mmCIF file with all atom_site columns, C-alpha atoms in Angstrom:
data_model
loop_
_atom_site.group_PDB
_atom_site.id
_atom_site.type_symbol
_atom_site.label_atom_id
_atom_site.label_alt_id
_atom_site.label_comp_id
_atom_site.label_asym_id
_atom_site.label_entity_id
_atom_site.label_seq_id
_atom_site.pdbx_PDB_ins_code
_atom_site.Cartn_x
_atom_site.Cartn_y
_atom_site.Cartn_z
_atom_site.occupancy
_atom_site.B_iso_or_equiv
_atom_site.pdbx_formal_charge
_atom_site.auth_seq_id
_atom_site.auth_comp_id
_atom_site.auth_asym_id
_atom_site.auth_atom_id
_atom_site.pdbx_PDB_model_num
ATOM 1   C CA . GLY A 1 1   ? 11.362  12.944  -5.372  1.00 66.00 ? 10  GLY A CA 1
ATOM 2   C CA . ALA A 1 2   ? 7.792   11.469  -5.293  1.00 88.00 ? 11  ALA A CA 1
ATOM 3   C CA . VAL A 1 3   ? 6.933   12.403  -1.669  1.00 94.00 ? 12  VAL A CA 1
ATOM 4   C CA . VAL A 1 4   ? 3.287   12.161  -0.414  1.00 96.00 ? 13  VAL A CA 1
ATOM 5   C CA . SER A 1 5   ? 2.395   13.646  2.877   1.00 96.00 ? 14  SER A CA 1
ATOM 6   C CA . GLN A 1 6   ? -0.640  12.830  4.951   1.00 97.00 ? 15  GLN A CA 1
ATOM 7   C CA . HIS A 1 7   ? -2.158  14.866  7.841   1.00 97.00 ? 16  HIS A CA 1
ATOM 8   C CA . PRO A 1 8   ? -2.837  14.327  10.611  1.00 97.00 ? 17  PRO A CA 1
ATOM 9   C CA . SER A 1 9   ? -0.754  11.265  11.546  1.00 97.00 ? 18  SER A CA 1
ATOM 10  C CA . TRP A 1 10  ? -3.150  10.226  14.235  1.00 97.00 ? 19  TRP A CA 1
ATOM 11  C CA . VAL A 1 11  ? -6.457  11.492  15.468  1.00 97.00 ? 20  VAL A CA 1
ATOM 12  C CA . ILE A 1 12  ? -8.871  10.667  18.372  1.00 97.00 ? 21  ILE A CA 1
ATOM 13  C CA . CYS A 1 13  ? -12.413 11.887  18.132  1.00 96.00 ? 22  CYS A CA 1
ATOM 14  C CA . LYS A 1 14  ? -15.751 11.328  19.801  1.00 96.00 ? 23  LYS A CA 1
ATOM 15  C CA . SER A 1 15  ? -18.358 9.243   18.149  1.00 97.00 ? 24  SER A CA 1
ATOM 16  C CA . GLY A 1 16  ? -20.672 11.260  15.907  1.00 97.00 ? 25  GLY A CA 1
ATOM 17  C CA . THR A 1 17  ? -17.998 13.794  14.919  1.00 97.00 ? 26  THR A CA 1
ATOM 18  C CA . SER A 1 18  ? -16.451 14.164  11.448  1.00 97.00 ? 27  SER A CA 1
ATOM 19  C CA . VAL A 1 19  ? -12.701 13.884  10.694  1.00 97.00 ? 28  VAL A CA 1
ATOM 20  C CA . LYS A 1 20  ? -10.924 15.264  7.624   1.00 97.00 ? 29  LYS A CA 1
ATOM 21  C CA . ILE A 1 21  ? -7.636  13.670  6.536   1.00 98.00 ? 30  ILE A CA 1
ATOM 22  C CA . GLU A 1 22  ? -5.474  15.383  3.921   1.00 97.00 ? 31  GLU A CA 1
ATOM 23  C CA . CYS A 1 23  ? -3.148  13.775  1.302   1.00 97.00 ? 32  CYS A CA 1
ATOM 24  C CA . ARG A 1 24  ? -0.729  15.908  -0.627  1.00 96.00 ? 33  ARG A CA 1
ATOM 25  C CA . SER A 1 25  ? 1.763   15.091  -3.352  1.00 95.00 ? 34  SER A CA 1
ATOM 26  C CA . LEU A 1 26  ? 4.671   17.493  -2.531  1.00 95.00 ? 35  LEU A CA 1
ATOM 27  C CA . ASP A 1 27  ? 6.810   17.317  -5.624  1.00 91.00 ? 36  ASP A CA 1
ATOM 28  C CA . PHE A 1 28  ? 4.642   15.983  -8.457  1.00 92.00 ? 37  PHE A CA 1
ATOM 29  C CA . GLN A 1 29  ? 1.195   16.415  -9.836  1.00 92.00 ? 38  GLN A CA 1
ATOM 30  C CA . ALA A 1 30  ? -1.057  13.473  -8.936  1.00 91.00 ? 39  ALA A CA 1
ATOM 31  C CA . THR A 1 31  ? -3.528  12.655  -11.661 1.00 86.00 ? 40  THR A CA 1
ATOM 32  C CA . THR A 1 32  ? -5.133  9.928   -9.525  1.00 92.00 ? 41  THR A CA 1
ATOM 33  C CA . MET A 1 33  ? -5.010  9.401   -5.752  1.00 95.00 ? 42  MET A CA 1
ATOM 34  C CA . PHE A 1 34  ? -6.156  6.397   -3.816  1.00 96.00 ? 43  PHE A CA 1
ATOM 35  C CA . TRP A 1 35  ? -7.446  5.812   -0.329  1.00 97.00 ? 44  TRP A CA 1
ATOM 36  C CA . TYR A 1 36  ? -6.888  2.609   1.566   1.00 97.00 ? 45  TYR A CA 1
ATOM 37  C CA . ARG A 1 37  ? -7.850  1.277   4.892   1.00 97.00 ? 46  ARG A CA 1
ATOM 38  C CA . GLN A 1 38  ? -6.126  -1.327  6.993   1.00 97.00 ? 47  GLN A CA 1
ATOM 39  C CA . PHE A 1 39  ? -7.616  -3.210  9.952   1.00 95.00 ? 48  PHE A CA 1
ATOM 40  C CA . PRO A 1 40  ? -5.427  -5.076  12.387  1.00 92.00 ? 49  PRO A CA 1
ATOM 41  C CA . LYS A 1 41  ? -3.631  -8.129  10.843  1.00 91.00 ? 50  LYS A CA 1
ATOM 42  C CA . GLN A 1 42  ? -5.319  -7.422  7.530   1.00 95.00 ? 51  GLN A CA 1
ATOM 43  C CA . SER A 1 43  ? -4.028  -6.181  4.222   1.00 96.00 ? 52  SER A CA 1
ATOM 44  C CA . LEU A 1 44  ? -4.408  -2.758  2.744   1.00 97.00 ? 53  LEU A CA 1
ATOM 45  C CA . MET A 1 45  ? -7.800  -2.548  1.283   1.00 96.00 ? 54  MET A CA 1
ATOM 46  C CA . LEU A 1 46  ? -8.696  -0.002  -1.449  1.00 95.00 ? 55  LEU A CA 1
ATOM 47  C CA . MET A 1 47  ? -11.659 2.206   -0.512  1.00 96.00 ? 56  MET A CA 1
ATOM 48  C CA . ALA A 1 48  ? -11.891 4.651   -3.384  1.00 95.00 ? 57  ALA A CA 1
ATOM 49  C CA . THR A 1 49  ? -10.063 6.111   -6.312  1.00 93.00 ? 58  THR A CA 1
ATOM 50  C CA . SER A 1 50  ? -10.223 9.891   -7.016  1.00 92.00 ? 59  SER A CA 1
ATOM 51  C CA . ASN A 1 51  ? -9.255  11.758  -10.039 1.00 88.00 ? 60  ASN A CA 1
ATOM 52  C CA . GLU A 1 52  ? -8.658  15.566  -9.954  1.00 84.00 ? 61  GLU A CA 1
ATOM 53  C CA . GLY A 1 53  ? -11.906 17.370  -10.729 1.00 82.00 ? 62  GLY A CA 1
ATOM 54  C CA . SER A 1 54  ? -14.196 14.360  -10.840 1.00 85.00 ? 63  SER A CA 1
ATOM 55  C CA . LYS A 1 55  ? -16.197 12.234  -8.508  1.00 88.00 ? 64  LYS A CA 1
ATOM 56  C CA . ALA A 1 56  ? -14.393 9.472   -6.706  1.00 92.00 ? 65  ALA A CA 1
ATOM 57  C CA . THR A 1 57  ? -15.056 5.802   -7.584  1.00 93.00 ? 66  THR A CA 1
ATOM 58  C CA . TYR A 1 58  ? -15.759 3.800   -4.516  1.00 95.00 ? 67  TYR A CA 1
ATOM 59  C CA . GLU A 1 59  ? -15.113 0.142   -3.958  1.00 94.00 ? 68  GLU A CA 1
ATOM 60  C CA . GLN A 1 60  ? -17.941 -2.229  -3.221  1.00 93.00 ? 69  GLN A CA 1
ATOM 61  C CA . GLY A 1 61  ? -19.068 -2.065  0.439   1.00 93.00 ? 70  GLY A CA 1
ATOM 62  C CA . VAL A 1 62  ? -17.585 1.419   0.988   1.00 95.00 ? 71  VAL A CA 1
ATOM 63  C CA . GLU A 1 63  ? -20.362 3.979   1.684   1.00 94.00 ? 72  GLU A CA 1
ATOM 64  C CA . LYS A 1 64  ? -19.812 7.033   -0.293  1.00 93.00 ? 73  LYS A CA 1
ATOM 65  C CA . ASP A 1 65  ? -21.967 9.275   1.879   1.00 94.00 ? 74  ASP A CA 1
ATOM 66  C CA . LYS A 1 66  ? -19.899 8.255   4.982   1.00 96.00 ? 75  LYS A CA 1
ATOM 67  C CA . PHE A 1 67  ? -16.438 8.557   3.359   1.00 97.00 ? 76  PHE A CA 1
ATOM 68  C CA . LEU A 1 68  ? -16.494 11.856  1.408   1.00 96.00 ? 77  LEU A CA 1
ATOM 69  C CA . ILE A 1 69  ? -13.580 12.261  -0.930  1.00 94.00 ? 78  ILE A CA 1
ATOM 70  C CA . ASN A 1 70  ? -12.614 15.558  -2.593  1.00 91.00 ? 79  ASN A CA 1
ATOM 71  C CA . HIS A 1 71  ? -9.746  15.835  -5.114  1.00 89.00 ? 80  HIS A CA 1
ATOM 72  C CA . ALA A 1 72  ? -9.845  19.530  -5.766  1.00 83.00 ? 81  ALA A CA 1
ATOM 73  C CA . SER A 1 73  ? -6.383  19.946  -7.159  1.00 90.00 ? 82  SER A CA 1
ATOM 74  C CA . LEU A 1 74  ? -3.514  17.850  -8.744  1.00 91.00 ? 83  LEU A CA 1
ATOM 75  C CA . THR A 1 75  ? -1.675  17.862  -5.287  1.00 94.00 ? 84  THR A CA 1
ATOM 76  C CA . LEU A 1 76  ? -4.438  17.533  -2.746  1.00 94.00 ? 85  LEU A CA 1
ATOM 77  C CA . SER A 1 77  ? -7.104  14.945  -1.923  1.00 95.00 ? 86  SER A CA 1
ATOM 78  C CA . THR A 1 78  ? -9.130  14.886  1.253   1.00 96.00 ? 87  THR A CA 1
ATOM 79  C CA . LEU A 1 79  ? -11.148 12.083  2.898   1.00 97.00 ? 88  LEU A CA 1
ATOM 80  C CA . THR A 1 80  ? -13.730 13.088  5.445   1.00 97.00 ? 89  THR A CA 1
ATOM 81  C CA . VAL A 1 81  ? -15.088 10.337  7.725   1.00 97.00 ? 90  VAL A CA 1
ATOM 82  C CA . THR A 1 82  ? -18.599 11.707  8.533   1.00 97.00 ? 91  THR A CA 1
ATOM 83  C CA . SER A 1 83  ? -20.366 10.871  11.768  1.00 96.00 ? 92  SER A CA 1
ATOM 84  C CA . ALA A 1 84  ? -17.552 8.615   12.818  1.00 96.00 ? 93  ALA A CA 1
ATOM 85  C CA . HIS A 1 85  ? -18.321 5.527   14.959  1.00 96.00 ? 94  HIS A CA 1
ATOM 86  C CA . PRO A 1 86  ? -15.980 3.203   16.841  1.00 96.00 ? 95  PRO A CA 1
ATOM 87  C CA . GLU A 1 87  ? -16.138 0.696   13.957  1.00 95.00 ? 96  GLU A CA 1
ATOM 88  C CA . ASP A 1 88  ? -14.499 3.354   11.720  1.00 96.00 ? 97  ASP A CA 1
ATOM 89  C CA . SER A 1 89  ? -11.412 3.223   13.851  1.00 97.00 ? 98  SER A CA 1
ATOM 90  C CA . SER A 1 90  ? -8.627  2.060   11.543  1.00 97.00 ? 99  SER A CA 1
ATOM 91  C CA . PHE A 1 91  ? -5.530  3.090   9.760   1.00 97.00 ? 100 PHE A CA 1
ATOM 92  C CA . TYR A 1 92  ? -6.199  5.182   6.629   1.00 98.00 ? 101 TYR A CA 1
ATOM 93  C CA . ILE A 1 93  ? -3.401  5.666   4.046   1.00 98.00 ? 102 ILE A CA 1
ATOM 94  C CA . CYS A 1 94  ? -3.331  7.404   0.710   1.00 97.00 ? 103 CYS A CA 1
ATOM 95  C CA . SER A 1 95  ? -1.308  7.001   -2.443  1.00 96.00 ? 104 SER A CA 1
ATOM 96  C CA . ALA A 1 96  ? -0.763  9.000   -5.485  1.00 95.00 ? 105 ALA A CA 1
ATOM 97  C CA . VAL A 1 97  ? 0.243   8.445   -9.117  1.00 92.00 ? 106 VAL A CA 1
ATOM 98  C CA . GLY A 1 98  ? 1.673   10.979  -11.526 1.00 83.00 ? 107 GLY A CA 1
ATOM 99  C CA . GLY A 1 99  ? 1.427   9.200   -14.870 1.00 76.00 ? 108 GLY A CA 1
ATOM 100 C CA . GLU A 1 100 ? 3.835   6.411   -14.158 1.00 80.00 ? 109 GLU A CA 1
ATOM 101 C CA . GLU A 1 101 ? 3.092   2.904   -12.779 1.00 84.00 ? 110 GLU A CA 1
ATOM 102 C CA . THR A 1 102 ? 4.337   3.471   -9.262  1.00 90.00 ? 111 THR A CA 1
ATOM 103 C CA . GLN A 1 103 ? 1.890   4.404   -6.570  1.00 93.00 ? 112 GLN A CA 1
ATOM 104 C CA . TYR A 1 104 ? 3.598   6.626   -3.920  1.00 95.00 ? 113 TYR A CA 1
ATOM 105 C CA . PHE A 1 105 ? 2.160   6.367   -0.499  1.00 97.00 ? 114 PHE A CA 1
ATOM 106 C CA . GLY A 1 106 ? 1.805   8.790   2.399   1.00 97.00 ? 115 GLY A CA 1
ATOM 107 C CA . PRO A 1 107 ? 2.639   7.653   5.921   1.00 97.00 ? 116 PRO A CA 1
ATOM 108 C CA . GLY A 1 108 ? -0.898  6.990   6.995   1.00 97.00 ? 117 GLY A CA 1
ATOM 109 C CA . THR A 1 109 ? -3.383  8.363   9.680   1.00 98.00 ? 118 THR A CA 1
ATOM 110 C CA . ARG A 1 110 ? -4.522  6.305   12.679  1.00 97.00 ? 119 ARG A CA 1
ATOM 111 C CA . LEU A 1 111 ? -8.106  7.074   13.559  1.00 97.00 ? 120 LEU A CA 1
ATOM 112 C CA . LEU A 1 112 ? -9.522  6.156   16.963  1.00 97.00 ? 121 LEU A CA 1
ATOM 113 C CA . VAL A 1 113 ? -13.162 6.828   17.509  1.00 97.00 ? 122 VAL A CA 1
ATOM 114 C CA . LEU A 1 114 ? -14.287 6.761   21.051  1.00 96.00 ? 123 LEU A CA 1
ATOM 115 C CA . ILE B 2 1   ? -12.345 -11.331 -4.923  1.00 72.00 ? 2   ILE B CA 1
ATOM 116 C CA . LEU B 2 2   ? -8.654  -11.380 -5.854  1.00 81.00 ? 3   LEU B CA 1
ATOM 117 C CA . ASN B 2 3   ? -6.421  -13.503 -3.637  1.00 91.00 ? 4   ASN B CA 1
ATOM 118 C CA . VAL B 2 4   ? -2.860  -12.286 -3.042  1.00 97.00 ? 5   VAL B CA 1
ATOM 119 C CA . GLU B 2 5   ? -0.938  -14.422 -0.550  1.00 97.00 ? 6   GLU B CA 1
ATOM 120 C CA . GLN B 2 6   ? 2.435   -13.789 1.029   1.00 98.00 ? 7   GLN B CA 1
ATOM 121 C CA . SER B 2 7   ? 4.527   -16.225 2.873   1.00 97.00 ? 8   SER B CA 1
ATOM 122 C CA . PRO B 2 8   ? 5.835   -16.467 5.375   1.00 97.00 ? 9   PRO B CA 1
ATOM 123 C CA . GLN B 2 9   ? 3.835   -14.019 7.585   1.00 97.00 ? 10  GLN B CA 1
ATOM 124 C CA . SER B 2 10  ? 6.984   -13.255 9.592   1.00 97.00 ? 11  SER B CA 1
ATOM 125 C CA . LEU B 2 11  ? 10.627  -14.155 9.525   1.00 96.00 ? 12  LEU B CA 1
ATOM 126 C CA . HIS B 2 12  ? 13.616  -13.706 11.918  1.00 97.00 ? 13  HIS B CA 1
ATOM 127 C CA . VAL B 2 13  ? 17.075  -13.951 10.448  1.00 97.00 ? 14  VAL B CA 1
ATOM 128 C CA . GLN B 2 14  ? 20.531  -13.074 11.652  1.00 97.00 ? 15  GLN B CA 1
ATOM 129 C CA . GLU B 2 15  ? 22.668  -10.302 10.285  1.00 98.00 ? 16  GLU B CA 1
ATOM 130 C CA . GLY B 2 16  ? 24.453  -11.460 7.165   1.00 97.00 ? 17  GLY B CA 1
ATOM 131 C CA . ASP B 2 17  ? 21.908  -14.319 6.289   1.00 97.00 ? 18  ASP B CA 1
ATOM 132 C CA . SER B 2 18  ? 20.320  -14.306 2.863   1.00 97.00 ? 19  SER B CA 1
ATOM 133 C CA . THR B 2 19  ? 16.519  -14.700 2.861   1.00 96.00 ? 20  THR B CA 1
ATOM 134 C CA . ASN B 2 20  ? 13.560  -14.794 0.450   1.00 95.00 ? 21  ASN B CA 1
ATOM 135 C CA . PHE B 2 21  ? 9.836   -14.717 0.532   1.00 94.00 ? 22  PHE B CA 1
ATOM 136 C CA . THR B 2 22  ? 6.989   -15.416 -1.776  1.00 98.00 ? 23  THR B CA 1
ATOM 137 C CA . CYS B 2 23  ? 4.033   -13.537 -3.207  1.00 98.00 ? 24  CYS B CA 1
ATOM 138 C CA . SER B 2 24  ? 1.377   -15.598 -5.065  1.00 98.00 ? 25  SER B CA 1
ATOM 139 C CA . PHE B 2 25  ? -1.312  -13.941 -7.190  1.00 97.00 ? 26  PHE B CA 1
ATOM 140 C CA . PRO B 2 26  ? -3.929  -14.766 -9.867  1.00 93.00 ? 27  PRO B CA 1
ATOM 141 C CA . SER B 2 27  ? -2.293  -15.965 -13.126 1.00 88.00 ? 28  SER B CA 1
ATOM 142 C CA . SER B 2 28  ? -5.032  -14.583 -15.204 1.00 88.00 ? 29  SER B CA 1
ATOM 143 C CA . ASN B 2 29  ? -5.484  -10.928 -16.254 1.00 89.00 ? 30  ASN B CA 1
ATOM 144 C CA . PHE B 2 30  ? -2.074  -9.918  -15.022 1.00 93.00 ? 31  PHE B CA 1
ATOM 145 C CA . TYR B 2 31  ? -0.903  -6.425  -15.590 1.00 94.00 ? 32  TYR B CA 1
ATOM 146 C CA . ALA B 2 32  ? 1.828   -5.723  -12.992 1.00 95.00 ? 33  ALA B CA 1
ATOM 147 C CA . LEU B 2 33  ? 3.242   -6.750  -9.610  1.00 97.00 ? 34  LEU B CA 1
ATOM 148 C CA . HIS B 2 34  ? 4.467   -4.299  -7.098  1.00 97.00 ? 35  HIS B CA 1
ATOM 149 C CA . TRP B 2 35  ? 6.761   -4.702  -4.192  1.00 98.00 ? 36  TRP B CA 1
ATOM 150 C CA . TYR B 2 36  ? 6.978   -2.303  -1.283  1.00 98.00 ? 37  TYR B CA 1
ATOM 151 C CA . ARG B 2 37  ? 9.075   -1.995  1.843   1.00 98.00 ? 38  ARG B CA 1
ATOM 152 C CA . TRP B 2 38  ? 7.253   -0.621  4.810   1.00 97.00 ? 39  TRP B CA 1
ATOM 153 C CA . GLU B 2 39  ? 9.015   0.453   8.031   1.00 96.00 ? 40  GLU B CA 1
ATOM 154 C CA . THR B 2 40  ? 7.034   1.313   11.054  1.00 92.00 ? 41  THR B CA 1
ATOM 155 C CA . ALA B 2 41  ? 5.674   4.950   11.173  1.00 91.00 ? 42  ALA B CA 1
ATOM 156 C CA . LYS B 2 42  ? 7.047   5.591   7.557   1.00 95.00 ? 43  LYS B CA 1
ATOM 157 C CA . SER B 2 43  ? 5.442   5.598   4.154   1.00 96.00 ? 44  SER B CA 1
ATOM 158 C CA . PRO B 2 44  ? 5.622   2.348   2.239   1.00 97.00 ? 45  PRO B CA 1
ATOM 159 C CA . GLU B 2 45  ? 8.659   2.579   -0.125  1.00 96.00 ? 46  GLU B CA 1
ATOM 160 C CA . ALA B 2 46  ? 8.269   1.436   -3.675  1.00 95.00 ? 47  ALA B CA 1
ATOM 161 C CA . LEU B 2 47  ? 10.952  -1.252  -4.532  1.00 96.00 ? 48  LEU B CA 1
ATOM 162 C CA . PHE B 2 48  ? 9.904   -2.844  -7.824  1.00 96.00 ? 49  PHE B CA 1
ATOM 163 C CA . VAL B 2 49  ? 7.224   -2.710  -10.445 1.00 95.00 ? 50  VAL B CA 1
ATOM 164 C CA . MET B 2 50  ? 7.374   -6.005  -12.479 1.00 96.00 ? 51  MET B CA 1
ATOM 165 C CA . THR B 2 51  ? 5.380   -6.548  -15.609 1.00 94.00 ? 52  THR B CA 1
ATOM 166 C CA . LEU B 2 52  ? 7.022   -9.152  -17.912 1.00 93.00 ? 53  LEU B CA 1
ATOM 167 C CA . ASN B 2 53  ? 7.004   -12.809 -17.254 1.00 94.00 ? 54  ASN B CA 1
ATOM 168 C CA . GLY B 2 54  ? 10.548  -13.975 -16.367 1.00 94.00 ? 55  GLY B CA 1
ATOM 169 C CA . ASP B 2 55  ? 11.461  -10.484 -15.286 1.00 94.00 ? 56  ASP B CA 1
ATOM 170 C CA . GLU B 2 56  ? 14.258  -10.116 -12.686 1.00 97.00 ? 57  GLU B CA 1
ATOM 171 C CA . LYS B 2 57  ? 14.889  -6.791  -10.989 1.00 97.00 ? 58  LYS B CA 1
ATOM 172 C CA . LYS B 2 58  ? 17.619  -5.715  -8.616  1.00 97.00 ? 59  LYS B CA 1
ATOM 173 C CA . LYS B 2 59  ? 18.124  -2.809  -6.204  1.00 95.00 ? 60  LYS B CA 1
ATOM 174 C CA . GLY B 2 60  ? 21.331  -3.133  -4.112  1.00 96.00 ? 61  GLY B CA 1
ATOM 175 C CA . ARG B 2 61  ? 21.159  -6.364  -2.124  1.00 97.00 ? 62  ARG B CA 1
ATOM 176 C CA . ILE B 2 62  ? 17.396  -6.843  -2.896  1.00 98.00 ? 63  ILE B CA 1
ATOM 177 C CA . SER B 2 63  ? 16.144  -8.515  -5.983  1.00 98.00 ? 64  SER B CA 1
ATOM 178 C CA . ALA B 2 64  ? 12.890  -9.962  -7.305  1.00 98.00 ? 65  ALA B CA 1
ATOM 179 C CA . THR B 2 65  ? 11.685  -12.480 -9.917  1.00 98.00 ? 66  THR B CA 1
ATOM 180 C CA . LEU B 2 66  ? 8.405   -12.853 -11.544 1.00 98.00 ? 67  LEU B CA 1
ATOM 181 C CA . ASN B 2 67  ? 6.490   -15.825 -13.029 1.00 97.00 ? 68  ASN B CA 1
ATOM 182 C CA . THR B 2 68  ? 3.095   -14.672 -14.316 1.00 96.00 ? 69  THR B CA 1
ATOM 183 C CA . LYS B 2 69  ? 2.099   -18.032 -15.844 1.00 95.00 ? 70  LYS B CA 1
ATOM 184 C CA . GLU B 2 70  ? 2.092   -19.759 -12.425 1.00 95.00 ? 71  GLU B CA 1
ATOM 185 C CA . GLY B 2 71  ? 1.317   -16.604 -10.542 1.00 96.00 ? 72  GLY B CA 1
ATOM 186 C CA . TYR B 2 72  ? 4.168   -16.066 -8.149  1.00 97.00 ? 73  TYR B CA 1
ATOM 187 C CA . SER B 2 73  ? 7.049   -13.623 -7.466  1.00 98.00 ? 74  SER B CA 1
ATOM 188 C CA . TYR B 2 74  ? 10.075  -14.042 -5.070  1.00 98.00 ? 75  TYR B CA 1
ATOM 189 C CA . LEU B 2 75  ? 11.808  -11.259 -3.236  1.00 98.00 ? 76  LEU B CA 1
ATOM 190 C CA . TYR B 2 76  ? 15.445  -12.014 -2.196  1.00 98.00 ? 77  TYR B CA 1
ATOM 191 C CA . ILE B 2 77  ? 17.620  -10.079 0.255   1.00 98.00 ? 78  ILE B CA 1
ATOM 192 C CA . LYS B 2 78  ? 21.317  -10.993 0.174   1.00 97.00 ? 79  LYS B CA 1
ATOM 193 C CA . GLY B 2 79  ? 23.426  -10.456 3.286   1.00 97.00 ? 80  GLY B CA 1
ATOM 194 C CA . SER B 2 80  ? 20.466  -9.115  5.450   1.00 97.00 ? 81  SER B CA 1
ATOM 195 C CA . GLN B 2 81  ? 21.285  -6.100  7.706   1.00 97.00 ? 82  GLN B CA 1
ATOM 196 C CA . PRO B 2 82  ? 19.318  -4.821  10.615  1.00 97.00 ? 83  PRO B CA 1
ATOM 197 C CA . GLU B 2 83  ? 18.114  -1.888  8.561   1.00 96.00 ? 84  GLU B CA 1
ATOM 198 C CA . ASP B 2 84  ? 16.360  -4.297  6.272   1.00 97.00 ? 85  ASP B CA 1
ATOM 199 C CA . SER B 2 85  ? 13.888  -5.086  9.151   1.00 97.00 ? 86  SER B CA 1
ATOM 200 C CA . ALA B 2 86  ? 10.511  -4.012  7.804   1.00 98.00 ? 87  ALA B CA 1
ATOM 201 C CA . THR B 2 87  ? 7.247   -5.388  6.360   1.00 98.00 ? 88  THR B CA 1
ATOM 202 C CA . TYR B 2 88  ? 7.559   -6.305  2.734   1.00 98.00 ? 89  TYR B CA 1
ATOM 203 C CA . LEU B 2 89  ? 4.385   -6.022  0.692   1.00 98.00 ? 90  LEU B CA 1
ATOM 204 C CA . CYS B 2 90  ? 3.376   -7.254  -2.628  1.00 98.00 ? 91  CYS B CA 1
ATOM 205 C CA . ALA B 2 91  ? 0.393   -5.856  -4.684  1.00 97.00 ? 92  ALA B CA 1
ATOM 206 C CA . PHE B 2 92  ? -1.201  -7.245  -7.886  1.00 96.00 ? 93  PHE B CA 1
ATOM 207 C CA . ARG B 2 93  ? -2.529  -5.058  -10.576 1.00 94.00 ? 94  ARG B CA 1
ATOM 208 C CA . GLY B 2 94  ? -4.964  -6.874  -12.810 1.00 90.00 ? 95  GLY B CA 1
ATOM 209 C CA . GLY B 2 95  ? -6.031  -4.118  -15.233 1.00 78.00 ? 96  GLY B CA 1
ATOM 210 C CA . SER B 2 96  ? -5.311  -0.613  -16.598 1.00 69.00 ? 97  SER B CA 1
ATOM 211 C CA . ASN B 2 97  ? -7.134  1.218   -13.819 1.00 75.00 ? 98  ASN B CA 1
ATOM 212 C CA . TYR B 2 98  ? -4.151  1.355   -11.370 1.00 82.00 ? 99  TYR B CA 1
ATOM 213 C CA . LYS B 2 99  ? -6.145  -0.561  -8.744  1.00 89.00 ? 100 LYS B CA 1
ATOM 214 C CA . LEU B 2 100 ? -3.815  -2.588  -6.495  1.00 94.00 ? 101 LEU B CA 1
ATOM 215 C CA . THR B 2 101 ? -4.748  -5.625  -4.464  1.00 95.00 ? 102 THR B CA 1
ATOM 216 C CA . PHE B 2 102 ? -2.384  -6.192  -1.531  1.00 97.00 ? 103 PHE B CA 1
ATOM 217 C CA . GLY B 2 103 ? -1.065  -9.152  0.298   1.00 97.00 ? 104 GLY B CA 1
ATOM 218 C CA . LYS B 2 104 ? -0.877  -9.009  4.090   1.00 97.00 ? 105 LYS B CA 1
ATOM 219 C CA . GLY B 2 105 ? 2.959   -8.712  3.995   1.00 97.00 ? 106 GLY B CA 1
ATOM 220 C CA . THR B 2 106 ? 5.967   -10.452 5.350   1.00 98.00 ? 107 THR B CA 1
ATOM 221 C CA . LEU B 2 107 ? 7.450   -9.053  8.473   1.00 98.00 ? 108 LEU B CA 1
ATOM 222 C CA . LEU B 2 108 ? 11.260  -9.448  8.425   1.00 98.00 ? 109 LEU B CA 1
ATOM 223 C CA . THR B 2 109 ? 13.344  -9.001  11.474  1.00 98.00 ? 110 THR B CA 1
ATOM 224 C CA . VAL B 2 110 ? 17.066  -9.041  11.136  1.00 97.00 ? 111 VAL B CA 1
ATOM 225 C CA . ASN B 2 111 ? 18.971  -9.596  14.444  1.00 96.00 ? 112 ASN B CA 1
ATOM 226 C CA . PRO B 2 112 ? 22.391  -8.068  14.855  1.00 94.00 ? 113 PRO B CA 1
#
């Protein structure tokens, strides 16, 4: 149980385009989902917290207009990187909680912006 | 900025060896300490959530201890196997809002 999927697993796009990443909890309802980013040799850094049906809470330094988060249902959250630039190239990973302490993670999405 | 440190950064051991690594975290405002095991191209797998000072948890050959007063946790692997090769992450939770602050991880390689 407690499986989280993420799609796509990797994406290459041109600078200026937008990319959408989906995060789904497959066998539980996720009251809260989180989006993290990891740069090479760095730790996972929380970008934002999203609760179903409400606006996401962004961490300091994360542009909310650039990283659009939608949590439309209890099993789906999406992260859209708008007008992506090469510096947005990174590993993006989501996690979900269903009322217990443990955060369950997806496998991540590697984004390369050319 | 919260500081969560893991050591060593990487570790190579032989099959059958026992090993351990450390996670240090702020000793104030502690709520929980999470351990994850992360194999390449897979989702991080939750190992333990530790909340009480002095807590010790065990899952098969893997165990963990917690000292919240001095701000550290140890992860032990007994009789390492090649399938234990992975990055082990710890994450500190300092409040009730689920937010986790991660260390950079310890990369364990177990040679057959």
